[in-house]
Tab-separated table of C-alpha atoms in Angstrom:
chain	number	residue	atom	x	y	z
A	433	MET	CA	-10.926	-11.007	20.034
A	434	GLN	CA	-9.301	-7.612	20.336
A	435	VAL	CA	-7.593	-6.017	17.355
A	436	PHE	CA	-4.759	-3.508	17.804
A	437	ILE	CA	-3.092	-1.539	15.019
A	438	GLN	CA	0.241	0.112	15.696
A	439	THR	CA	2.209	2.280	13.286
A	440	ASP	CA	5.674	3.743	13.297
A	441	ARG	CA	6.215	7.516	13.140
A	442	ASN	CA	6.377	7.439	9.332
A	443	ILE	CA	2.872	6.050	8.801
A	444	ALA	CA	-0.168	8.158	9.601
A	445	LEU	CA	-3.545	6.455	9.334
A	446	THR	CA	-6.803	8.351	9.254
A	447	GLU	CA	-9.591	7.033	11.468
A	448	LYS	CA	-11.326	5.696	8.347
A	449	GLN	CA	-8.178	3.859	7.190
A	450	ARG	CA	-7.696	2.428	10.683
A	451	ALA	CA	-11.338	1.279	10.851
A	452	ASP	CA	-11.178	-0.235	7.340
A	453	PHE	CA	-7.939	-2.078	8.152
A	454	GLU	CA	-9.342	-3.341	11.453
A	455	ARG	CA	-12.505	-4.557	9.705
A	456	SER	CA	-10.468	-6.339	6.992
A	457	LEU	CA	-8.188	-7.954	9.554
A	458	THR	CA	-11.116	-9.083	11.696
A	459	LYS	CA	-12.798	-10.595	8.645
A	460	ALA	CA	-9.600	-12.381	7.570
A	461	VAL	CA	-8.941	-14.042	10.941
A	462	GLY	CA	-12.502	-14.122	12.279
A	463	HIS	CA	-12.734	-17.899	11.987
A	464	PHE	CA	-10.016	-18.077	14.702
A	465	ASP	CA	-12.015	-15.808	17.040
A	466	ALA	CA	-12.630	-18.493	19.683
A	467	ARG	CA	-8.932	-19.410	19.755
A	468	LEU	CA	-7.421	-15.908	19.922
A	469	THR	CA	-7.604	-13.256	22.608
A	470	ARG	CA	-6.097	-10.565	20.396
A	471	ILE	CA	-4.262	-9.818	17.214
A	472	GLU	CA	-1.842	-6.953	16.708
A	473	ALA	CA	-0.788	-5.430	13.399
A	474	HIS	CA	2.497	-3.510	13.393
A	475	LEU	CA	2.798	-1.282	10.319
A	476	SER	CA	6.106	0.335	9.414
A	477	ASP	CA	7.815	2.171	6.588
A	478	VAL	CA	11.092	0.314	6.113
A	479	ASN	CA	13.145	3.095	4.543
A	480	SER	CA	11.042	6.073	5.718
A	481	ALA	CA	12.060	9.334	4.026
A	482	ARG	CA	13.762	7.721	1.028
A	483	GLY	CA	10.355	6.968	-0.470
A	484	GLY	CA	9.199	4.127	-2.642
A	485	GLU	CA	6.062	2.077	-2.939
A	486	ASN	CA	7.374	-1.365	-1.943
A	487	ASP	CA	8.926	-0.438	1.376
A	488	LYS	CA	6.002	-1.017	3.748
A	489	ARG	CA	5.971	-3.809	6.305
A	490	CYS	CA	3.072	-5.424	8.151
A	491	LEU	CA	3.867	-7.779	11.015
A	492	LEU	CA	0.938	-9.657	12.537
A	493	GLU	CA	1.102	-10.979	16.071
A	494	ALA	CA	-1.632	-13.347	17.290
A	495	ARG	CA	-2.189	-14.172	20.948
A	496	PRO	CA	-3.787	-17.584	21.516
A	497	SER	CA	-6.465	-18.034	24.183
A	498	GLY	CA	-5.237	-19.665	27.364
A	499	ALA	CA	-1.591	-18.701	26.803
A	500	PRO	CA	0.388	-16.697	29.375
A	501	ALA	CA	0.008	-12.936	28.950
A	502	ASP	CA	3.506	-12.425	27.553
A	503	ARG	CA	5.487	-15.248	25.979
A	504	ARG	CA	7.837	-13.037	23.994
A	505	ARG	CA	11.559	-13.481	24.411
A	506	PRO	CA	14.287	-10.884	24.002
A	507	PRO	CA	15.927	-10.905	20.550
A	508	GLY	CA	18.767	-13.426	20.423
A	509	SER	CA	17.534	-15.290	23.484
A	510	ASN	CA	17.618	-19.090	23.353
A	511	ALA	CA	15.595	-19.528	26.538
């Protein structure tokens, strides 16, 4: 299983933070390893420059094994 961590321009991770987060994420979903090809974490700062401690967002995206490479649909699409 591959693990990808993406951040917006308002979040800067050090290599140590990135490695620690990747290790934690791998440990948390490791029991799904045989059923996932990859997992992506998208980190963002919701209100950026305005500050605050409770304005961070983490969206996890898991790709199941055997699924087509890209099953995402455009926002608002019903297809």
